[in-house]
């Protein structure tokens, strides 16, 4: 389950810090790819999160496209926000990281809507 190890919690904190300290124009696709790479490493080996890692891979590819499809990126970010919220609200989720995950969900949803 997400939040069960330090690497996941570290990535959550890094991601929240990046989005909170920057506005839409200040976060480049390259920064997004770096965050995604960190998440893919943090989530590696957890078969329960295959769908999430698959979407992160799709977002990574979309951000690296020569002509990024803003609508597709927005849809992926909204879907990732929904999944983050579901994990945070899951009855089996516990710990201080759940609040951060809910914040991440709101940030992704807001950021994605600005695309």
N, CA, C and O atoms as a GROMACS GRO file, in nm:
protein
  460
    1UNK      N    1   0.085  -0.119   0.000
    1UNK     CA    2   0.000   0.000   0.000
    1UNK      C    3   0.089   0.124   0.000
    1UNK      O    4   0.191   0.128   0.068
    2UNK      N    5   0.049   0.222  -0.075
    2UNK     CA    6   0.124   0.347  -0.085
    2UNK      C    7   0.149   0.405   0.053
    2UNK      O    8   0.060   0.403   0.139
    3UNK      N    9   0.267   0.456   0.074
    3UNK     CA   10   0.301   0.516   0.202
    3UNK      C   11   0.364   0.419   0.298
    3UNK      O   12   0.391   0.453   0.414
    4UNK      N   13   0.389   0.297   0.251
    4UNK     CA   14   0.441   0.195   0.340
    4UNK      C   15   0.593   0.198   0.353
    4UNK      O   16   0.649   0.128   0.437
    5UNK      N   17   0.659   0.278   0.272
    5UNK     CA   18   0.804   0.286   0.287
    5UNK      C   19   0.853   0.429   0.274
    5UNK      O   20   0.782   0.518   0.226
    6UNK      N   21   0.974   0.449   0.318
    6UNK     CA   22   1.031   0.585   0.321
    6UNK      C   23   1.046   0.647   0.183
    6UNK      O   24   1.030   0.768   0.167
    7UNK      N   25   1.078   0.565   0.083
    7UNK     CA   26   1.096   0.619  -0.052
    7UNK      C   27   0.965   0.678  -0.104
    7UNK      O   28   0.965   0.786  -0.164
    8UNK      N   29   0.854   0.608  -0.081
    8UNK     CA   30   0.724   0.661  -0.123
    8UNK      C   31   0.690   0.790  -0.049
    8UNK      O   32   0.645   0.887  -0.109
    9UNK      N   33   0.714   0.791   0.081
    9UNK     CA   34   0.686   0.912   0.159
    9UNK      C   35   0.777   1.026   0.117
    9UNK      O   36   0.735   1.142   0.112
   10UNK      N   37   0.903   0.995   0.085
   10UNK     CA   38   0.995   1.098   0.038
   10UNK      C   39   0.951   1.156  -0.095
   10UNK      O   40   0.958   1.278  -0.115
   11UNK      N   41   0.904   1.071  -0.186
   11UNK     CA   42   0.855   1.119  -0.315
   11UNK      C   43   0.730   1.203  -0.298
   11UNK      O   44   0.712   1.304  -0.367
   12UNK      N   45   0.644   1.163  -0.206
   12UNK     CA   46   0.524   1.242  -0.179
   12UNK      C   47   0.563   1.382  -0.132
   12UNK      O   48   0.509   1.481  -0.181
   13UNK      N   49   0.655   1.390  -0.039
   13UNK     CA   50   0.700   1.520   0.011
   13UNK      C   51   0.768   1.602  -0.098
   13UNK      O   52   0.742   1.722  -0.110
   14UNK      N   53   0.854   1.538  -0.178
   14UNK     CA   54   0.922   1.609  -0.288
   14UNK      C   55   0.821   1.664  -0.389
   14UNK      O   56   0.834   1.776  -0.437
   15UNK      N   57   0.721   1.582  -0.421
   15UNK     CA   58   0.620   1.623  -0.520
   15UNK      C   59   0.537   1.739  -0.468
   15UNK      O   60   0.513   1.836  -0.539
   16UNK      N   61   0.493   1.727  -0.343
   16UNK     CA   62   0.415   1.836  -0.284
   16UNK      C   63   0.497   1.965  -0.280
   16UNK      O   64   0.445   2.072  -0.313
   17UNK      N   65   0.622   1.956  -0.242
   17UNK     CA   66   0.710   2.073  -0.236
   17UNK      C   67   0.725   2.136  -0.374
   17UNK      O   68   0.717   2.258  -0.388
   18UNK      N   69   0.747   2.054  -0.476
   18UNK     CA   70   0.763   2.106  -0.612
   18UNK      C   71   0.640   2.182  -0.657
   18UNK      O   72   0.652   2.292  -0.710
   19UNK      N   73   0.522   2.124  -0.638
   19UNK     CA   74   0.399   2.190  -0.683
   19UNK      C   75   0.366   2.312  -0.598
   19UNK      O   76   0.316   2.411  -0.651
   20UNK      N   77   0.393   2.306  -0.471
   20UNK     CA   78   0.360   2.420  -0.384
   20UNK      C   79   0.454   2.538  -0.407
   20UNK      O   80   0.415   2.653  -0.387
   21UNK      N   81   0.577   2.512  -0.448
   21UNK     CA   82   0.676   2.618  -0.465
   21UNK      C   83   0.682   2.673  -0.606
   21UNK      O   84   0.758   2.766  -0.633
   22UNK      N   85   0.603   2.619  -0.695
   22UNK     CA   86   0.604   2.662  -0.835
   22UNK      C   87   0.463   2.682  -0.884
   22UNK      O   88   0.368   2.622  -0.834
   23UNK      N   89   0.451   2.769  -0.983
   23UNK     CA   90   0.322   2.779  -1.049
   23UNK      C   91   0.330   2.699  -1.179
   23UNK      O   92   0.434   2.642  -1.211
   24UNK      N   93   0.220   2.694  -1.253
   24UNK     CA   94   0.214   2.611  -1.373
   24UNK      C   95   0.328   2.641  -1.470
   24UNK      O   96   0.389   2.548  -1.524
   25UNK      N   97   0.356   2.766  -1.492
   25UNK     CA   98   0.458   2.804  -1.589
   25UNK      C   99   0.599   2.764  -1.543
   25UNK      O  100   0.689   2.747  -1.625
   26UNK      N  101   0.618   2.750  -1.412
   26UNK     CA  102   0.751   2.723  -1.361
   26UNK      C  103   0.786   2.575  -1.359
   26UNK      O  104   0.904   2.540  -1.343
   27UNK      N  105   0.688   2.486  -1.373
   27UNK     CA  106   0.716   2.343  -1.374
   27UNK      C  107   0.726   2.298  -1.518
   27UNK      O  108   0.628   2.298  -1.592
   28UNK      N  109   0.845   2.259  -1.556
   28UNK     CA  110   0.869   2.219  -1.694
   28UNK      C  111   0.835   2.071  -1.713
   28UNK      O  112   0.828   1.995  -1.617
   29UNK      N  113   0.814   2.032  -1.838
   29UNK     CA  114   0.795   1.889  -1.864
   29UNK      C  115   0.912   1.806  -1.812
   29UNK      O  116   0.893   1.694  -1.764
   30UNK      N  117   1.034   1.859  -1.821
   30UNK     CA  118   1.151   1.786  -1.772
   30UNK      C  119   1.143   1.763  -1.620
   30UNK      O  120   1.178   1.656  -1.571
   31UNK      N  121   1.096   1.865  -1.546
   31UNK     CA  122   1.077   1.848  -1.402
   31UNK      C  123   0.970   1.743  -1.374
   31UNK      O  124   0.984   1.661  -1.284
   32UNK      N  125   0.864   1.745  -1.453
   32UNK     CA  126   0.758   1.645  -1.439
   32UNK      C  127   0.810   1.505  -1.462
   32UNK      O  128   0.776   1.412  -1.389
   33UNK      N  129   0.893   1.489  -1.564
   33UNK     CA  130   0.952   1.358  -1.595
   33UNK      C  131   1.041   1.312  -1.481
   33UNK      O  132   1.041   1.194  -1.445
   34UNK      N  133   1.118   1.404  -1.422
   34UNK     CA  134   1.204   1.368  -1.310
   34UNK      C  135   1.120   1.320  -1.191
   34UNK      O  136   1.156   1.222  -1.126
   35UNK      N  137   1.010   1.389  -1.163
   35UNK     CA  138   0.922   1.345  -1.054
   35UNK      C  139   0.862   1.208  -1.084
   35UNK      O  140   0.857   1.121  -0.997
   36UNK      N  141   0.819   1.189  -1.206
   36UNK     CA  142   0.760   1.060  -1.245
   36UNK      C  143   0.863   0.949  -1.231
   36UNK      O  144   0.831   0.841  -1.180
   37UNK      N  145   0.986   0.974  -1.274
   37UNK     CA  146   1.092   0.873  -1.261
   37UNK      C  147   1.111   0.834  -1.115
   37UNK      O  148   1.130   0.717  -1.083
   38UNK      N  149   1.108   0.933  -1.026
   38UNK     CA  150   1.120   0.906  -0.884
   38UNK      C  151   1.006   0.821  -0.833
   38UNK      O  152   1.026   0.727  -0.755
   39UNK      N  153   0.884   0.854  -0.877
   39UNK     CA  154   0.767   0.776  -0.836
   39UNK      C  155   0.775   0.633  -0.888
   39UNK      O  156   0.744   0.538  -0.815
   40UNK      N  157   0.816   0.617  -1.014
   40UNK     CA  158   0.826   0.483  -1.070
   40UNK      C  159   0.926   0.398  -0.992
   40UNK      O  160   0.904   0.278  -0.972
   41UNK      N  161   1.034   0.460  -0.949
   41UNK     CA  162   1.132   0.389  -0.868
   41UNK      C  163   1.073   0.355  -0.731
   41UNK      O  164   1.092   0.244  -0.681
   42UNK      N  165   1.004   0.450  -0.670
   42UNK     CA  166   0.947   0.430  -0.536
   42UNK      C  167   0.840   0.321  -0.536
   42UNK      O  168   0.827   0.248  -0.438
   43UNK      N  169   0.765   0.311  -0.644
   43UNK     CA  170   0.653   0.217  -0.650
   43UNK      C  171   0.691   0.083  -0.712
   43UNK      O  172   0.608  -0.008  -0.719
   44UNK      N  173   0.814   0.071  -0.755
   44UNK     CA  174   0.861  -0.050  -0.822
   44UNK      C  175   0.839  -0.174  -0.737
   44UNK      O  176   0.865  -0.174  -0.616
   45UNK      N  177   0.790  -0.278  -0.800
   45UNK     CA  178   0.776  -0.406  -0.732
   45UNK      C  179   0.646  -0.426  -0.656
   45UNK      O  180   0.627  -0.530  -0.594
   46UNK      N  181   0.556  -0.327  -0.658
   46UNK     CA  182   0.428  -0.343  -0.589
   46UNK      C  183   0.322  -0.374  -0.694
   46UNK      O  184   0.274  -0.283  -0.762
   47UNK      N  185   0.283  -0.502  -0.709
   47UNK     CA  186   0.186  -0.539  -0.812
   47UNK      C  187   0.048  -0.477  -0.790
   47UNK      O  188  -0.032  -0.471  -0.884
   48UNK      N  189   0.018  -0.431  -0.670
   48UNK     CA  190  -0.110  -0.366  -0.644
   48UNK      C  191  -0.120  -0.230  -0.711
   48UNK      O  192  -0.229  -0.174  -0.724
   49UNK      N  193  -0.006  -0.177  -0.754
   49UNK     CA  194  -0.005  -0.043  -0.811
   49UNK      C  195   0.029  -0.043  -0.960
   49UNK      O  196   0.072   0.060  -1.013
   50UNK      N  197   0.011  -0.156  -1.028
   50UNK     CA  198   0.044  -0.166  -1.170
   50UNK      C  199  -0.031  -0.064  -1.254
   50UNK      O  200   0.027  -0.003  -1.345
   51UNK      N  201  -0.159  -0.044  -1.225
   51UNK     CA  202  -0.238   0.053  -1.303
   51UNK      C  203  -0.184   0.194  -1.282
   51UNK      O  204  -0.176   0.273  -1.376
   52UNK      N  205  -0.147   0.226  -1.160
   52UNK     CA  206  -0.093   0.357  -1.129
   52UNK      C  207   0.041   0.378  -1.200
   52UNK      O  208   0.064   0.483  -1.261
   53UNK      N  209   0.129   0.279  -1.192
   53UNK     CA  210   0.259   0.294  -1.257
   53UNK      C  211   0.243   0.299  -1.409
   53UNK      O  212   0.319   0.367  -1.478
   54UNK      N  213   0.143   0.228  -1.461
   54UNK     CA  214   0.115   0.235  -1.604
   54UNK      C  215   0.075   0.375  -1.647
   54UNK      O  216   0.122   0.426  -1.749
   55UNK      N  217  -0.011   0.438  -1.569
   55UNK     CA  218  -0.052   0.575  -1.601
   55UNK      C  219   0.062   0.674  -1.585
   55UNK      O  220   0.074   0.770  -1.661
   56UNK      N  221   0.147   0.651  -1.486
   56UNK     CA  222   0.264   0.738  -1.470
   56UNK      C  223   0.355   0.726  -1.593
   56UNK      O  224   0.410   0.826  -1.640
   57UNK      N  225   0.370   0.605  -1.644
   57UNK     CA  226   0.450   0.584  -1.765
   57UNK      C  227   0.389   0.655  -1.884
   57UNK      O  228   0.460   0.714  -1.966
   58UNK      N  229   0.256   0.649  -1.895
   58UNK     CA  230   0.186   0.719  -2.004
   58UNK      C  231   0.207   0.870  -1.993
   58UNK      O  232   0.231   0.937  -2.093
   59UNK      N  233   0.197   0.923  -1.872
   59UNK     CA  234   0.216   1.067  -1.851
   59UNK      C  235   0.359   1.107  -1.884
   59UNK      O  236   0.382   1.211  -1.945
   60UNK      N  237   0.454   1.023  -1.846
   60UNK     CA  238   0.596   1.049  -1.876
   60UNK      C  239   0.615   1.061  -2.027
   60UNK      O  240   0.680   1.154  -2.075
   61UNK      N  241   0.559   0.966  -2.102
   61UNK     CA  242   0.569   0.967  -2.248
   61UNK      C  243   0.501   1.090  -2.306
   61UNK      O  244   0.555   1.153  -2.397
   62UNK      N  245   0.383   1.124  -2.255
   62UNK     CA  246   0.309   1.240  -2.305
   62UNK      C  247   0.386   1.370  -2.282
   62UNK      O  248   0.385   1.459  -2.368
   63UNK      N  249   0.453   1.381  -2.168
   63UNK     CA  250   0.529   1.502  -2.139
   63UNK      C  251   0.652   1.516  -2.228
   63UNK      O  252   0.701   1.627  -2.250
   64UNK      N  253   0.702   1.405  -2.279
   64UNK     CA  254   0.822   1.408  -2.363
   64UNK      C  255   0.791   1.420  -2.511
   64UNK      O  256   0.882   1.428  -2.593
   65UNK      N  257   0.664   1.422  -2.547
   65UNK     CA  258   0.624   1.431  -2.688
   65UNK      C  259   0.668   1.564  -2.748
   65UNK      O  260   0.671   1.666  -2.680
   66UNK      N  261   0.700   1.560  -2.876
   66UNK     CA  262   0.739   1.682  -2.947
   66UNK      C  263   0.624   1.783  -2.947
   66UNK      O  264   0.647   1.903  -2.934
   67UNK      N  265   0.502   1.734  -2.960
   67UNK     CA  266   0.381   1.816  -2.956
   67UNK      C  267   0.291   1.760  -2.846
   67UNK      O  268   0.202   1.681  -2.876
   68UNK      N  269   0.312   1.798  -2.720
   68UNK     CA  270   0.232   1.742  -2.611
   68UNK      C  271   0.082   1.767  -2.631
   68UNK      O  272   0.041   1.875  -2.672
   69UNK      N  273   0.003   1.665  -2.603
   69UNK     CA  274  -0.142   1.672  -2.613
   69UNK      C  275  -0.195   1.716  -2.476
   69UNK      O  276  -0.206   1.636  -2.384
   70UNK      N  277  -0.227   1.845  -2.465
   70UNK     CA  278  -0.269   1.901  -2.336
   70UNK      C  279  -0.391   1.831  -2.278
   70UNK      O  280  -0.397   1.807  -2.158
   71UNK      N  281  -0.488   1.796  -2.362
   71UNK     CA  282  -0.609   1.731  -2.313
   71UNK      C  283  -0.577   1.593  -2.257
   71UNK      O  284  -0.629   1.554  -2.152
   72UNK      N  285  -0.492   1.519  -2.326
   72UNK     CA  286  -0.451   1.386  -2.280
   72UNK      C  287  -0.376   1.396  -2.147
   72UNK      O  288  -0.399   1.316  -2.056
   73UNK      N  289  -0.287   1.493  -2.136
   73UNK     CA  290  -0.212   1.514  -2.012
   73UNK      C  291  -0.308   1.550  -1.899
   73UNK      O  292  -0.294   1.500  -1.788
   74UNK      N  293  -0.404   1.637  -1.927
   74UNK     CA  294  -0.503   1.675  -1.827
   74UNK      C  295  -0.584   1.553  -1.781
   74UNK      O  296  -0.607   1.535  -1.662
   75UNK      N  297  -0.625   1.470  -1.876
   75UNK     CA  298  -0.702   1.350  -1.842
   75UNK      C  299  -0.619   1.257  -1.753
   75UNK      O  300  -0.670   1.202  -1.656
   76UNK      N  301  -0.492   1.238  -1.787
   76UNK     CA  302  -0.406   1.152  -1.706
   76UNK      C  303  -0.387   1.208  -1.565
   76UNK      O  304  -0.392   1.133  -1.467
   77UNK      N  305  -0.367   1.338  -1.556
   77UNK     CA  306  -0.347   1.399  -1.424
   77UNK      C  307  -0.475   1.388  -1.340
   77UNK      O  308  -0.467   1.366  -1.219
   78UNK      N  309  -0.590   1.405  -1.402
   78UNK     CA  310  -0.716   1.390  -1.330
   78UNK      C  311  -0.734   1.247  -1.280
   78UNK      O  312  -0.776   1.224  -1.167
   79UNK      N  313  -0.701   1.152  -1.364
   79UNK     CA  314  -0.711   1.012  -1.326
   79UNK      C  315  -0.614   0.979  -1.211
   79UNK      O  316  -0.651   0.909  -1.117
   80UNK      N  317  -0.492   1.030  -1.219
   80UNK     CA  318  -0.395   1.009  -1.111
   80UNK      C  319  -0.443   1.076  -0.982
   80UNK      O  320  -0.424   1.021  -0.873
   81UNK      N  321  -0.505   1.193  -0.994
   81UNK     CA  322  -0.560   1.261  -0.876
   81UNK      C  323  -0.670   1.177  -0.813
   81UNK      O  324  -0.678   1.165  -0.691
   82UNK      N  325  -0.755   1.118  -0.896
   82UNK     CA  326  -0.862   1.032  -0.845
   82UNK      C  327  -0.805   0.912  -0.771
   82UNK      O  328  -0.853   0.875  -0.664
   83UNK      N  329  -0.702   0.851  -0.828
   83UNK     CA  330  -0.641   0.734  -0.765
   83UNK      C  331  -0.574   0.771  -0.634
   83UNK      O  332  -0.583   0.696  -0.536
   84UNK      N  333  -0.506   0.884  -0.630
   84UNK     CA  334  -0.441   0.929  -0.506
   84UNK      C  335  -0.546   0.951  -0.398
   84UNK      O  336  -0.525   0.914  -0.282
   85UNK      N  337  -0.658   1.010  -0.435
   85UNK     CA  338  -0.765   1.034  -0.338
   85UNK      C  339  -0.823   0.902  -0.289
   85UNK      O  340  -0.851   0.887  -0.170
   86UNK      N  341  -0.843   0.806  -0.379
   86UNK     CA  342  -0.897   0.676  -0.340
   86UNK      C  343  -0.804   0.605  -0.240
   86UNK      O  344  -0.851   0.548  -0.142
   87UNK      N  345  -0.674   0.610  -0.266
   87UNK     CA  346  -0.579   0.546  -0.175
   87UNK      C  347  -0.581   0.615  -0.040
   87UNK      O  348  -0.578   0.550   0.064
   88UNK      N  349  -0.585   0.748  -0.041
   88UNK     CA  350  -0.585   0.823   0.084
   88UNK      C  351  -0.709   0.794   0.167
   88UNK      O  352  -0.703   0.792   0.290
   89UNK      N  353  -0.822   0.773   0.101
   89UNK     CA  354  -0.948   0.752   0.171
   89UNK      C  355  -0.978   0.605   0.199
   89UNK      O  356  -1.079   0.574   0.263
   90UNK      N  357  -0.894   0.516   0.151
   90UNK     CA  358  -0.915   0.373   0.173
   90UNK      C  359  -0.917   0.342   0.322
   90UNK      O  360  -0.834   0.395   0.396
   91UNK      N  361  -1.009   0.259   0.367
   91UNK     CA  362  -1.018   0.227   0.511
   91UNK      C  363  -0.890   0.163   0.567
   91UNK      O  364  -0.865   0.170   0.687
   92UNK      N  365  -0.810   0.101   0.481
   92UNK     CA  366  -0.685   0.039   0.525
   92UNK      C  367  -0.567   0.135   0.528
   92UNK      O  368  -0.459   0.100   0.574
   93UNK      N  369  -0.588   0.257   0.478
   93UNK     CA  370  -0.481   0.357   0.476
   93UNK      C  371  -0.475   0.426   0.611
   93UNK      O  372  -0.577   0.464   0.669
   94UNK      N  373  -0.354   0.443   0.660
   94UNK     CA  374  -0.336   0.513   0.786
   94UNK      C  375  -0.199   0.579   0.789
   94UNK      O  376  -0.111   0.544   0.710
   95UNK      N  377  -0.182   0.673   0.876
   95UNK     CA  378  -0.055   0.743   0.890
   95UNK      C  379  -0.066   0.887   0.844
   95UNK      O  380  -0.166   0.928   0.784
   96UNK      N  381   0.037   0.962   0.872
   96UNK     CA  382   0.038   1.104   0.840
   96UNK      C  383   0.044   1.129   0.689
   96UNK      O  384   0.004   1.236   0.644
   97UNK      N  385   0.093   1.033   0.612
   97UNK     CA  386   0.106   1.052   0.468
   97UNK      C  387  -0.029   1.062   0.397
   97UNK      O  388  -0.036   1.116   0.286
   98UNK      N  389  -0.138   1.012   0.459
   98UNK     CA  390  -0.267   1.017   0.391
   98UNK      C  391  -0.312   1.161   0.366
   98UNK      O  392  -0.370   1.191   0.262
   99UNK      N  393  -0.285   1.250   0.461
   99UNK     CA  394  -0.318   1.392   0.441
   99UNK      C  395  -0.239   1.450   0.325
   99UNK      O  396  -0.292   1.529   0.247
  100UNK      N  397  -0.112   1.412   0.314
  100UNK     CA  398  -0.030   1.458   0.203
  100UNK      C  399  -0.081   1.406   0.070
  100UNK      O  400  -0.077   1.476  -0.031
  101UNK      N  401  -0.128   1.282   0.072
  101UNK     CA  402  -0.182   1.223  -0.051
  101UNK      C  403  -0.311   1.294  -0.093
  101UNK      O  404  -0.335   1.312  -0.213
  102UNK      N  405  -0.393   1.333   0.003
  102UNK     CA  406  -0.513   1.410  -0.030
  102UNK      C  407  -0.475   1.546  -0.088
  102UNK      O  408  -0.538   1.594  -0.182
  103UNK      N  409  -0.372   1.609  -0.031
  103UNK     CA  410  -0.323   1.736  -0.084
  103UNK      C  411  -0.272   1.719  -0.226
  103UNK      O  412  -0.299   1.802  -0.314
  104UNK      N  413  -0.198   1.610  -0.249
  104UNK     CA  414  -0.146   1.583  -0.383
  104UNK      C  415  -0.261   1.567  -0.482
  104UNK      O  416  -0.254   1.616  -0.594
  105UNK      N  417  -0.365   1.498  -0.440
  105UNK     CA  418  -0.481   1.479  -0.527
  105UNK      C  419  -0.539   1.614  -0.570
  105UNK      O  420  -0.568   1.635  -0.688
  106UNK      N  421  -0.556   1.705  -0.475
  106UNK     CA  422  -0.610   1.837  -0.506
  106UNK      C  423  -0.517   1.916  -0.597
  106UNK      O  424  -0.562   1.983  -0.690
  107UNK      N  425  -0.386   1.908  -0.571
  107UNK     CA  426  -0.289   1.981  -0.651
  107UNK      C  427  -0.288   1.928  -0.795
  107UNK      O  428  -0.287   2.006  -0.890
  108UNK      N  429  -0.288   1.794  -0.810
  108UNK     CA  430  -0.288   1.736  -0.946
  108UNK      C  431  -0.414   1.775  -1.021
  108UNK      O  432  -0.408   1.809  -1.139
  109UNK      N  433  -0.525   1.770  -0.953
  109UNK     CA  434  -0.654   1.805  -1.017
  109UNK      C  435  -0.650   1.952  -1.062
  109UNK      O  436  -0.689   1.984  -1.175
  110UNK      N  437  -0.604   2.041  -0.974
  110UNK     CA  438  -0.595   2.183  -1.006
  110UNK      C  439  -0.493   2.209  -1.117
  110UNK      O  440  -0.521   2.284  -1.210
  111UNK      N  441  -0.378   2.149  -1.107
  111UNK     CA  442  -0.273   2.168  -1.207
  111UNK      C  443  -0.318   2.115  -1.342
  111UNK      O  444  -0.296   2.179  -1.445
  112UNK      N  445  -0.380   1.997  -1.341
  112UNK     CA  446  -0.429   1.939  -1.466
  112UNK      C  447  -0.535   2.023  -1.533
  112UNK      O  448  -0.543   2.027  -1.656
  113UNK      N  449  -0.618   2.091  -1.454
  113UNK     CA  450  -0.724   2.174  -1.512
  113UNK      C  451  -0.671   2.300  -1.578
  113UNK      O  452  -0.742   2.365  -1.654
  114UNK      N  453  -0.546   2.335  -1.550
  114UNK     CA  454  -0.485   2.455  -1.610
  114UNK      C  455  -0.417   2.424  -1.743
  114UNK      O  456  -0.370   2.516  -1.810
  115UNK      N  457  -0.411   2.298  -1.782
  115UNK     CA  458  -0.345   2.261  -1.907
  115UNK      C  459  -0.416   2.320  -2.026
  115UNK      O  460  -0.373   2.299  -2.140
   0.00000   0.00000   0.00000
